[in-house]
Amino acid sequence: MRRTIFITSFHPLISRNIIRTEVISKLISNACRVVVLVPKSKLDYFKKEFERGEVLVEGVETGAAIRTLRVGIMKRLAEALPNTKRAALGRRLTLSGNKKNALYYFFFYLPAGFLGKSKLFMKLARFFDYFISPRGRFYPLFEKYKPDLIFSTDVQNEHDVCLVQDAHKKGIVVIGMVRSWDNLVTRAFRFVPDKLMVHNNIIKEQAVSIYGLKPDKIIVTGVPHYDKYVKAPFVSREEFFRRVGLDQTKKTVLFFPLCDYRIVRKGGETPTYTDKDALEALSKISANVIVRFPPNETVTIPDFVKPVNFFYDQPGVSFGQGASITTRELNTDDDIRLANELYYSDVVVSGPSTAVIDAAVFDKPIIFLDFGRDGADSLVGRIFEYESEHIVNILKTGGARVATAENSLKKEIGLYLENPKRDSIGRTRIVKEQCFLTDGKASERVTAAILENIK
């Protein structure tokens, strides 16, 4: 008899992180039926891409329209609680750097930050959340498929939380996964699954030290969507540069823009466009420049004219006119193209993004971009994520440099082009700390954990 597993894909990157990896095929080969739960607005796309044989897709209503006031409050509380530098910044500032409303700060965020230092209060908050959150949204799907296990691929996503709370009520085993490296320093758990999968030991330690989870309930797997990196490149050098229309005899810089939301945009009346400043700086060097735009965020570069030695890679599948860019999904070609871009690049320039981990896997020199500070006391151009634990951990390795102005960016690029092995030891440390293992078997470890807990 085949066992039935629900796998969530409510966050736009999960289709890449899990659904397109070998996890599902390995579950199918081990006598499992997989039901992928997706936003109803993306149902047709997921059915076309993934539904076949023992893989089924079900659409679920998502978005603010179905969020109750109670859930909204608990979601905000989870963001206010963690005893971390990243959460402390979030309690004071919006993503754009504006200060939070003083009333909210002093009567909600500040007390929450104090209470979040207590693991007991964290546990009480989860208990309270479980009993006040609405129940029954996923009961019809449970009745239809009788799942043996729920695999929550983003255990802090509000729709995942609703699902696993319903599953717990019905006695269904839940395995959760922390989606990204900054999740635990950004927001608290609203629900703790029976077993928790994490990418590395840093996240495991955070789950234990910040939230009081038991170490034996945490499984370290590595990063499943990095498994394919061991097979790169997927095309020859000649073919790659032909496709992007660049000169293969020149050195190549791969640039990941910071995105608008990461940058404090205004001081008085003057807007700051850090990504435009970076592109202008890169246009002055004698090298190819590949700009890999984020699939789910906006990048504003007013009046910048793309030079002939630039290639713009704009990945992601859109869901109709008027659809938010934050809902875009990556397809297989997008992911393969990124692996080729990393393999054939000579230097990677990036904001505080997981792209720096990808670069380290390929042993590519890394330069963090931190332009735009008008002065030590000014918020203009500030990128607060550089103060967060997940970025500080990268900087501690010595595997990345920071460029704070055009001159330092050009200098660091020049030094790396002359000596690509500079800081290679630090990059090796980044891979060891952030990826756990890069043996191409992370999907196997995820699958093994799921199968073990079904038994």
Tab-separated table of C-alpha atoms in Angstrom:
chain	number	residue	atom	x	y	z
A	1	MET	CA	0.000	0.000	0.000
A	2	ARG	CA	1.343	3.424	-0.933
A	3	ARG	CA	1.666	5.975	1.837
A	4	THR	CA	0.444	9.525	1.219
A	5	ILE	CA	2.600	12.562	1.951
A	6	PHE	CA	1.512	16.199	1.788
A	7	ILE	CA	4.290	18.586	0.703
A	8	THR	CA	3.716	22.337	0.885
A	9	SER	CA	4.834	24.860	-1.720
A	10	PHE	CA	3.368	28.169	-0.571
A	11	HIS	CA	6.592	30.193	-0.792
A	12	PRO	CA	7.756	30.996	-4.354
A	13	LEU	CA	11.205	29.440	-3.851
A	14	ILE	CA	9.985	26.048	-2.623
A	15	SER	CA	9.353	24.816	-6.156
A	16	ARG	CA	13.110	25.182	-6.664
A	17	ASN	CA	14.231	24.236	-3.145
A	18	ILE	CA	12.280	20.975	-2.912
A	19	ILE	CA	9.761	20.213	-5.658
A	20	ARG	CA	12.314	20.275	-8.510
A	21	THR	CA	14.908	18.282	-6.570
A	22	GLU	CA	15.083	14.498	-6.379
A	23	VAL	CA	13.069	14.395	-3.153
A	24	ILE	CA	9.733	13.652	-4.823
A	25	SER	CA	11.076	11.040	-7.251
A	26	LYS	CA	12.819	9.252	-4.384
A	27	LEU	CA	9.609	9.235	-2.334
A	28	ILE	CA	7.670	7.808	-5.283
A	29	SER	CA	10.253	5.055	-5.730
A	30	ASN	CA	9.738	4.188	-2.047
A	31	ALA	CA	6.020	3.477	-2.428
A	32	CYS	CA	4.737	6.947	-1.573
A	33	ARG	CA	2.073	9.116	-3.140
A	34	VAL	CA	2.817	12.851	-2.993
A	35	VAL	CA	0.204	15.591	-2.835
A	36	VAL	CA	1.724	19.050	-3.384
A	37	LEU	CA	-0.258	21.888	-1.799
A	38	VAL	CA	0.080	25.200	-3.661
A	39	PRO	CA	-1.657	28.593	-3.818
A	40	LYS	CA	-4.848	28.237	-5.818
A	41	SER	CA	-3.742	31.099	-8.076
A	42	LYS	CA	-0.839	28.899	-9.264
A	43	LEU	CA	-2.737	25.612	-9.529
A	44	ASP	CA	-2.737	25.363	-13.334
A	45	TYR	CA	0.993	26.063	-13.524
A	46	PHE	CA	1.891	23.439	-10.910
A	47	LYS	CA	-0.402	20.850	-12.466
A	48	LYS	CA	1.252	21.335	-15.844
A	49	GLU	CA	4.769	21.280	-14.397
A	50	PHE	CA	4.546	18.526	-11.794
A	51	GLU	CA	1.335	16.482	-11.791
A	52	ARG	CA	1.875	12.992	-13.138
A	53	GLY	CA	1.453	9.443	-11.859
A	54	GLU	CA	1.711	9.425	-8.089
A	55	VAL	CA	2.262	13.184	-7.856
A	56	LEU	CA	-0.936	15.169	-7.380
A	57	VAL	CA	-1.419	18.916	-6.925
A	58	GLU	CA	-4.095	20.643	-4.831
A	59	GLY	CA	-4.790	24.384	-4.784
A	60	VAL	CA	-5.358	26.218	-1.505
A	61	GLU	CA	-6.721	29.706	-0.929
A	62	THR	CA	-3.927	31.972	0.350
A	63	GLY	CA	-3.261	35.635	0.981
A	64	ALA	CA	-4.400	38.348	3.318
A	65	ALA	CA	-8.062	37.849	2.457
A	66	ILE	CA	-8.246	34.645	4.493
A	67	ARG	CA	-6.076	35.863	7.382
A	68	THR	CA	-8.046	36.461	10.580
A	69	LEU	CA	-7.138	39.193	13.061
A	70	ARG	CA	-5.980	36.538	15.532
A	71	VAL	CA	-3.571	35.019	13.022
A	72	GLY	CA	-2.302	38.474	12.036
A	73	ILE	CA	-1.501	39.294	15.662
A	74	MET	CA	0.346	35.996	16.229
A	75	LYS	CA	2.278	36.486	13.009
A	76	ARG	CA	3.448	39.934	14.159
A	77	LEU	CA	4.267	38.553	17.602
A	78	ALA	CA	6.486	35.872	16.028
A	79	GLU	CA	8.444	38.621	14.255
A	80	ALA	CA	8.800	40.650	17.461
A	81	LEU	CA	9.904	37.890	19.847
A	82	PRO	CA	13.369	36.558	18.835
A	83	ASN	CA	16.285	37.574	21.007
A	84	THR	CA	18.468	38.368	17.986
A	85	LYS	CA	20.112	41.364	16.370
A	86	ARG	CA	18.019	40.879	13.225
A	87	ALA	CA	14.734	40.875	15.137
A	88	ALA	CA	15.837	43.858	17.234
A	89	LEU	CA	16.342	45.849	14.030
A	90	GLY	CA	12.931	44.712	12.820
A	91	ARG	CA	11.288	45.833	16.047
A	92	ARG	CA	12.601	49.369	15.538
A	93	LEU	CA	12.537	49.775	11.784
A	94	THR	CA	10.516	48.861	8.733
A	95	LEU	CA	12.335	47.231	5.810
A	96	SER	CA	12.720	50.668	4.219
A	97	GLY	CA	14.410	51.967	7.364
A	98	ASN	CA	11.562	54.110	8.668
A	99	LYS	CA	11.052	53.941	12.406
A	100	LYS	CA	8.082	51.909	13.592
A	101	ASN	CA	5.097	53.736	15.009
A	102	ALA	CA	6.113	54.845	18.531
A	103	LEU	CA	2.887	53.560	20.098
A	104	TYR	CA	3.314	50.105	18.562
A	105	TYR	CA	6.985	50.048	19.489
A	106	PHE	CA	6.630	50.897	23.182
A	107	PHE	CA	3.454	48.917	23.842
A	108	PHE	CA	3.991	45.878	21.592
A	109	TYR	CA	7.433	45.415	19.998
A	110	LEU	CA	9.564	46.470	22.977
A	111	PRO	CA	7.720	44.290	25.555
A	112	ALA	CA	7.692	41.384	23.084
A	113	GLY	CA	11.449	41.668	22.621
A	114	PHE	CA	11.925	41.512	26.394
A	115	LEU	CA	9.619	38.498	26.801
A	116	GLY	CA	11.288	36.759	23.860
A	117	LYS	CA	14.443	36.309	25.920
A	118	SER	CA	12.558	33.592	27.822
A	119	LYS	CA	12.291	30.156	26.172
A	120	LEU	CA	9.369	29.457	28.506
A	121	PHE	CA	7.487	32.441	27.126
A	122	MET	CA	8.270	31.244	23.579
A	123	LYS	CA	6.664	27.924	24.472
A	124	LEU	CA	3.647	29.628	26.053
A	125	ALA	CA	3.230	31.806	22.938
A	126	ARG	CA	3.139	28.675	20.750
A	127	PHE	CA	0.625	27.034	23.087
A	128	PHE	CA	-1.610	30.116	23.017
A	129	ASP	CA	-1.238	30.415	19.238
A	130	TYR	CA	-2.340	26.802	18.740
A	131	PHE	CA	-5.529	27.224	20.736
A	132	ILE	CA	-6.663	30.578	19.374
A	133	SER	CA	-5.861	29.962	15.692
A	134	PRO	CA	-8.821	28.952	13.502
A	135	ARG	CA	-9.140	25.232	12.899
A	136	GLY	CA	-10.453	23.146	10.026
A	137	ARG	CA	-9.190	24.870	6.890
A	138	PHE	CA	-7.363	21.709	5.752
A	139	TYR	CA	-9.740	19.089	7.142
A	140	PRO	CA	-11.439	18.446	3.746
A	141	LEU	CA	-8.044	17.589	2.196
A	142	PHE	CA	-7.243	15.287	5.114
A	143	GLU	CA	-10.537	13.524	4.574
A	144	LYS	CA	-9.936	13.239	0.823
A	145	TYR	CA	-6.386	11.863	0.919
A	146	LYS	CA	-5.853	10.440	4.442
A	147	PRO	CA	-2.198	11.624	4.598
A	148	ASP	CA	0.322	9.606	6.604
A	149	LEU	CA	2.722	12.525	7.004
A	150	ILE	CA	2.904	16.278	6.410
A	151	PHE	CA	6.169	17.719	5.092
A	152	SER	CA	6.047	21.452	5.785
A	153	THR	CA	8.798	22.915	3.615
A	154	ASP	CA	8.613	26.373	5.224
A	155	VAL	CA	7.502	25.763	8.783
A	156	GLN	CA	7.215	29.488	9.582
A	157	ASN	CA	5.000	30.344	6.600
A	158	GLU	CA	1.515	31.299	7.834
A	159	HIS	CA	-0.213	28.797	5.516
A	160	ASP	CA	2.159	26.025	6.567
A	161	VAL	CA	1.412	26.914	10.196
A	162	CYS	CA	-2.321	26.594	9.608
A	163	LEU	CA	-1.803	23.214	7.915
A	164	VAL	CA	0.424	21.722	10.605
A	165	GLN	CA	-1.816	22.973	13.408
A	166	ASP	CA	-4.725	21.175	11.731
A	167	ALA	CA	-2.540	18.081	11.244
A	168	HIS	CA	-1.525	18.035	14.902
A	169	LYS	CA	-5.165	18.205	15.913
A	170	LYS	CA	-5.841	15.125	13.741
A	171	GLY	CA	-2.795	13.216	14.993
A	172	ILE	CA	-0.880	13.322	11.684
A	173	VAL	CA	2.928	13.249	11.872
A	174	VAL	CA	4.549	16.572	10.881
A	175	ILE	CA	8.091	17.132	9.645
A	176	GLY	CA	9.029	20.757	9.149
A	177	MET	CA	11.919	22.441	7.373
A	178	VAL	CA	13.490	25.845	7.981
A	179	ARG	CA	13.414	27.351	4.500
A	180	SER	CA	16.340	29.799	4.613
A	181	TRP	CA	19.411	30.797	6.585
A	182	ASP	CA	17.927	33.963	8.123
A	183	ASN	CA	14.515	32.589	9.133
A	184	LEU	CA	15.211	31.761	12.782
A	185	VAL	CA	16.872	35.080	13.579
A	186	THR	CA	13.994	36.918	11.882
A	187	ARG	CA	10.885	35.297	13.383
A	188	ALA	CA	9.924	32.797	16.058
A	189	PHE	CA	8.290	29.422	15.600
A	190	ARG	CA	4.522	29.503	15.843
A	191	PHE	CA	4.475	25.704	15.833
A	192	VAL	CA	7.213	23.139	16.453
A	193	PRO	CA	6.872	19.975	14.312
A	194	ASP	CA	7.571	16.423	15.439
A	195	LYS	CA	10.919	16.613	13.640
A	196	LEU	CA	12.678	19.669	12.216
A	197	MET	CA	14.995	19.595	9.196
A	198	VAL	CA	17.630	22.310	8.816
A	199	HIS	CA	20.360	22.961	6.261
A	200	ASN	CA	23.300	23.290	8.646
A	201	ASN	CA	24.487	23.162	12.248
A	202	ILE	CA	24.309	26.953	12.638
A	203	ILE	CA	20.530	26.855	12.173
A	204	LYS	CA	20.321	23.826	14.445
A	205	GLU	CA	22.173	25.698	17.194
A	206	GLN	CA	19.825	28.672	16.771
A	207	ALA	CA	16.775	26.424	17.132
A	208	VAL	CA	18.217	25.077	20.392
A	209	SER	CA	19.688	28.255	21.919
A	210	ILE	CA	16.987	30.759	20.917
A	211	TYR	CA	13.866	28.603	21.054
A	212	GLY	CA	14.751	25.709	23.331
A	213	LEU	CA	14.148	22.880	20.840
A	214	LYS	CA	15.644	19.509	21.704
A	215	PRO	CA	18.723	18.661	19.612
A	216	ASP	CA	17.579	15.078	19.000
A	217	LYS	CA	14.460	16.414	17.249
A	218	ILE	CA	16.551	18.276	14.647
A	219	ILE	CA	17.915	16.673	11.458
A	220	VAL	CA	20.717	18.363	9.489
A	221	THR	CA	20.421	17.607	5.771
A	222	GLY	CA	22.372	20.101	3.701
A	223	VAL	CA	20.741	22.040	0.847
A	224	PRO	CA	18.767	19.833	-1.603
A	225	HIS	CA	18.718	22.282	-4.515
A	226	TYR	CA	22.539	22.429	-4.395
A	227	ASP	CA	22.701	18.726	-5.322
A	228	LYS	CA	22.656	19.582	-9.018
A	229	TYR	CA	25.641	21.903	-8.601
A	230	VAL	CA	27.983	18.915	-8.511
A	231	LYS	CA	26.965	18.289	-12.163
A	232	ALA	CA	27.733	21.821	-13.414
A	233	PRO	CA	28.456	23.132	-15.977
A	234	PHE	CA	25.546	22.025	-18.110
A	235	VAL	CA	26.874	23.541	-21.363
A	236	SER	CA	30.341	24.226	-22.746
A	237	ARG	CA	32.056	27.561	-22.238
A	238	GLU	CA	31.636	28.426	-25.905
A	239	GLU	CA	27.934	27.621	-25.868
A	240	PHE	CA	27.306	29.509	-22.629
A	241	PHE	CA	28.879	32.749	-23.830
A	242	ARG	CA	27.130	32.395	-27.194
A	243	ARG	CA	23.771	32.213	-25.394
A	244	VAL	CA	24.412	35.298	-23.275
A	245	GLY	CA	25.986	37.223	-26.163
A	246	LEU	CA	29.269	38.021	-24.408
A	247	ASP	CA	32.962	37.704	-25.284
A	248	GLN	CA	34.305	34.455	-23.814
A	249	THR	CA	37.877	35.771	-23.830
A	250	LYS	CA	37.043	38.429	-21.228
A	251	LYS	CA	36.766	38.052	-17.471
A	252	THR	CA	33.204	37.960	-16.157
A	253	VAL	CA	31.579	39.568	-13.114
A	254	LEU	CA	28.290	38.096	-11.898
A	255	PHE	CA	26.189	40.716	-10.085
A	256	PHE	CA	23.196	39.990	-7.858
A	257	PRO	CA	21.334	43.286	-7.211
A	258	LEU	CA	20.424	44.138	-3.643
A	259	CYS	CA	16.681	44.701	-4.380
A	260	ASP	CA	14.710	47.790	-3.383
A	261	TYR	CA	13.370	46.450	-0.103
A	262	ARG	CA	16.831	46.008	1.422
A	263	ILE	CA	17.880	49.648	1.040
A	264	VAL	CA	16.828	52.691	3.021
A	265	ARG	CA	15.599	54.652	0.056
A	266	LYS	CA	15.057	58.234	1.182
A	267	GLY	CA	16.656	60.895	3.279
A	268	GLY	CA	14.580	64.057	3.148
A	269	GLU	CA	13.602	64.346	-0.516
A	270	THR	CA	16.522	62.530	-2.193
A	271	PRO	CA	15.960	58.875	-3.156
A	272	THR	CA	18.876	56.430	-3.087
A	273	TYR	CA	19.305	53.894	-5.899
A	274	THR	CA	22.182	51.709	-4.775
A	275	ASP	CA	21.738	49.105	-7.506
A	276	LYS	CA	21.980	51.810	-10.165
A	277	ASP	CA	25.161	53.138	-8.519
A	278	ALA	CA	26.618	49.632	-8.565
A	279	LEU	CA	25.761	49.090	-12.240
A	280	GLU	CA	27.383	52.384	-13.163
A	281	ALA	CA	30.517	51.353	-11.279
A	282	LEU	CA	30.576	47.952	-12.989
A	283	SER	CA	30.146	49.573	-16.401
A	284	LYS	CA	33.540	51.226	-15.942
A	285	ILE	CA	35.538	48.000	-15.675
A	286	SER	CA	36.888	46.041	-18.637
A	287	ALA	CA	34.933	42.822	-18.151
A	288	ASN	CA	31.682	41.081	-18.978
A	289	VAL	CA	28.907	41.763	-16.466
A	290	ILE	CA	26.032	39.327	-15.976
A	291	VAL	CA	23.212	40.814	-13.908
A	292	ARG	CA	21.079	38.094	-12.305
A	293	PHE	CA	17.940	39.912	-11.200
A	294	PRO	CA	15.982	38.507	-8.238
A	295	PRO	CA	12.941	36.488	-9.324
A	296	ASN	CA	10.646	37.827	-6.598
A	297	GLU	CA	11.699	41.403	-5.812
A	298	THR	CA	11.880	44.777	-7.563
A	299	VAL	CA	15.115	46.478	-8.591
A	300	THR	CA	14.923	50.173	-9.503
A	301	ILE	CA	17.678	51.466	-11.822
A	302	PRO	CA	16.267	54.703	-13.310
A	303	ASP	CA	17.804	55.906	-16.580
A	304	PHE	CA	20.608	53.338	-16.556
A	305	VAL	CA	21.436	52.330	-20.128
A	306	LYS	CA	22.630	48.730	-20.439
A	307	PRO	CA	26.129	48.587	-21.981
A	308	VAL	CA	26.926	46.078	-24.738
A	309	ASN	CA	29.108	44.025	-22.376
A	310	PHE	CA	26.169	43.443	-20.000
A	311	PHE	CA	23.728	40.524	-20.009
A	312	TYR	CA	20.478	40.802	-18.051
A	313	ASP	CA	19.134	37.533	-16.657
A	314	GLN	CA	15.552	38.023	-15.476
A	315	PRO	CA	14.384	34.636	-14.146
A	316	GLY	CA	10.949	33.614	-13.009
A	317	VAL	CA	7.530	32.678	-14.341
A	318	SER	CA	4.850	35.338	-13.944
A	319	PHE	CA	1.187	34.643	-13.220
A	320	GLY	CA	-0.635	37.106	-15.383
A	321	GLN	CA	-0.888	40.837	-15.884
A	322	GLY	CA	-1.103	42.688	-12.603
A	323	ALA	CA	0.294	39.765	-10.587
A	324	SER	CA	2.805	40.720	-7.918
A	325	ILE	CA	6.448	40.064	-8.735
A	326	THR	CA	6.723	38.400	-5.307
A	327	THR	CA	4.598	35.487	-6.569
A	328	ARG	CA	6.907	34.462	-9.429
A	329	GLU	CA	8.210	30.868	-9.591
A	330	LEU	CA	11.594	29.648	-10.843
A	331	ASN	CA	11.637	26.967	-13.529
A	332	THR	CA	14.299	24.378	-14.341
A	333	ASP	CA	15.970	26.505	-17.026
A	334	ASP	CA	16.298	29.404	-14.556
A	335	ASP	CA	18.152	27.194	-12.087
A	336	ILE	CA	20.435	25.572	-14.660
A	337	ARG	CA	21.291	28.970	-16.126
A	338	LEU	CA	22.306	30.197	-12.665
A	339	ALA	CA	24.607	27.201	-12.179
A	340	ASN	CA	26.280	27.944	-15.520
A	341	GLU	CA	26.608	31.640	-14.666
A	342	LEU	CA	28.300	30.793	-11.387
A	343	TYR	CA	30.607	28.260	-13.008
A	344	TYR	CA	31.811	30.600	-15.771
A	345	SER	CA	32.032	33.810	-13.721
A	346	ASP	CA	35.302	35.064	-12.212
A	347	VAL	CA	33.967	37.311	-9.420
A	348	VAL	CA	30.568	37.547	-7.706
A	349	VAL	CA	29.239	40.888	-6.431
A	350	SER	CA	26.130	40.702	-4.261
A	351	GLY	CA	23.996	42.209	-1.574
A	352	PRO	CA	23.246	40.290	1.652
A	353	SER	CA	21.781	37.333	-0.241
A	354	THR	CA	22.097	33.542	-0.208
A	355	ALA	CA	23.760	34.041	-3.589
A	356	VAL	CA	27.048	34.381	-1.700
A	357	ILE	CA	26.685	30.773	-0.524
A	358	ASP	CA	26.108	29.648	-4.117
A	359	ALA	CA	29.263	31.544	-5.099
A	360	ALA	CA	31.274	29.903	-2.320
A	361	VAL	CA	30.146	26.437	-3.461
A	362	PHE	CA	31.807	27.233	-6.813
A	363	ASP	CA	34.801	28.830	-5.015
A	364	LYS	CA	34.139	32.191	-6.673
A	365	PRO	CA	35.502	35.375	-5.058
A	366	ILE	CA	32.737	37.251	-3.211
A	367	ILE	CA	32.276	41.002	-2.756
A	368	PHE	CA	29.426	42.310	-0.620
A	369	LEU	CA	28.015	45.581	-1.903
A	370	ASP	CA	27.402	48.180	0.825
A	371	PHE	CA	27.227	51.490	-1.063
A	372	GLY	CA	25.258	54.590	-0.264
A	373	ARG	CA	25.941	55.624	3.310
A	374	ASP	CA	25.681	59.440	3.446
A	375	GLY	CA	27.360	59.535	6.831
A	376	ALA	CA	27.838	57.503	9.988
A	377	ASP	CA	24.632	58.865	11.544
A	378	SER	CA	22.503	58.826	8.391
A	379	LEU	CA	20.021	56.113	7.499
A	380	VAL	CA	20.226	56.881	3.768
A	381	GLY	CA	21.562	53.906	1.849
A	382	ARG	CA	21.844	51.740	4.949
A	383	ILE	CA	21.459	47.997	4.393
A	384	PHE	CA	20.574	46.675	7.803
A	385	GLU	CA	20.941	42.998	6.946
A	386	TYR	CA	24.717	43.403	7.112
A	387	GLU	CA	24.242	43.733	10.870
A	388	SER	CA	22.190	40.535	11.081
A	389	GLU	CA	23.593	37.290	12.459
A	390	HIS	CA	23.415	35.360	9.168
A	391	ILE	CA	25.581	37.906	7.323
A	392	VAL	CA	27.943	38.428	10.262
A	393	ASN	CA	28.576	34.664	10.196
A	394	ILE	CA	29.723	34.948	6.576
A	395	LEU	CA	31.991	37.921	7.264
A	396	LYS	CA	33.606	36.091	10.196
A	397	THR	CA	34.909	33.415	7.851
A	398	GLY	CA	37.133	35.833	5.960
A	399	GLY	CA	35.690	34.457	2.733
A	400	ALA	CA	34.135	37.716	1.478
A	401	ARG	CA	35.134	41.361	1.103
A	402	VAL	CA	32.934	44.455	1.496
A	403	ALA	CA	32.886	47.353	-0.978
A	404	THR	CA	31.506	50.593	0.487
A	405	ALA	CA	32.104	52.815	-2.547
A	406	GLU	CA	32.851	52.668	-6.261
A	407	ASN	CA	36.616	52.848	-5.769
A	408	SER	CA	36.718	49.979	-3.284
A	409	LEU	CA	34.496	47.856	-5.540
A	410	LYS	CA	36.790	48.345	-8.539
A	411	LYS	CA	39.842	47.681	-6.350
A	412	GLU	CA	38.472	44.431	-4.913
A	413	ILE	CA	37.404	43.191	-8.350
A	414	GLY	CA	40.870	43.933	-9.733
A	415	LEU	CA	42.627	42.096	-6.897
A	416	TYR	CA	40.387	39.053	-7.283
A	417	LEU	CA	40.877	38.929	-11.047
A	418	GLU	CA	44.649	38.950	-10.469
A	419	ASN	CA	44.452	36.290	-7.739
A	420	PRO	CA	41.241	34.173	-7.781
A	421	LYS	CA	42.499	32.033	-4.877
A	422	ARG	CA	42.604	35.028	-2.550
A	423	ASP	CA	40.302	34.250	0.448
A	424	SER	CA	39.669	30.710	-0.845
A	425	ILE	CA	40.211	29.266	2.644
A	426	GLY	CA	37.431	31.486	3.957
A	427	ARG	CA	35.112	30.409	1.136
A	428	THR	CA	35.773	26.793	2.026
A	429	ARG	CA	34.723	27.612	5.564
A	430	ILE	CA	31.516	29.254	4.264
A	431	VAL	CA	30.614	26.054	2.421
A	432	LYS	CA	31.374	23.869	5.424
A	433	GLU	CA	29.333	26.017	7.812
A	434	GLN	CA	26.389	26.912	5.581
A	435	CYS	CA	25.939	23.810	3.398
A	436	PHE	CA	26.832	21.003	5.862
A	437	LEU	CA	27.762	18.645	3.000
A	438	THR	CA	27.991	19.295	-0.742
A	439	ASP	CA	28.077	15.651	-1.764
A	440	GLY	CA	24.996	15.743	-3.993
A	441	LYS	CA	23.039	13.697	-1.449
A	442	ALA	CA	21.024	16.293	0.505
A	443	SER	CA	17.839	15.130	-1.242
A	444	GLU	CA	18.592	11.588	-0.089
A	445	ARG	CA	18.916	12.750	3.510
A	446	VAL	CA	15.615	14.650	3.318
A	447	THR	CA	13.889	11.606	1.822
A	448	ALA	CA	15.375	9.264	4.416
A	449	ALA	CA	14.125	11.471	7.258
A	450	ILE	CA	10.603	11.484	5.821
A	451	LEU	CA	10.513	7.713	5.281
A	452	GLU	CA	11.898	7.001	8.723
A	453	ASN	CA	9.212	9.041	10.395
A	454	ILE	CA	6.423	7.437	8.371
A	455	LYS	CA	7.530	4.086	9.746
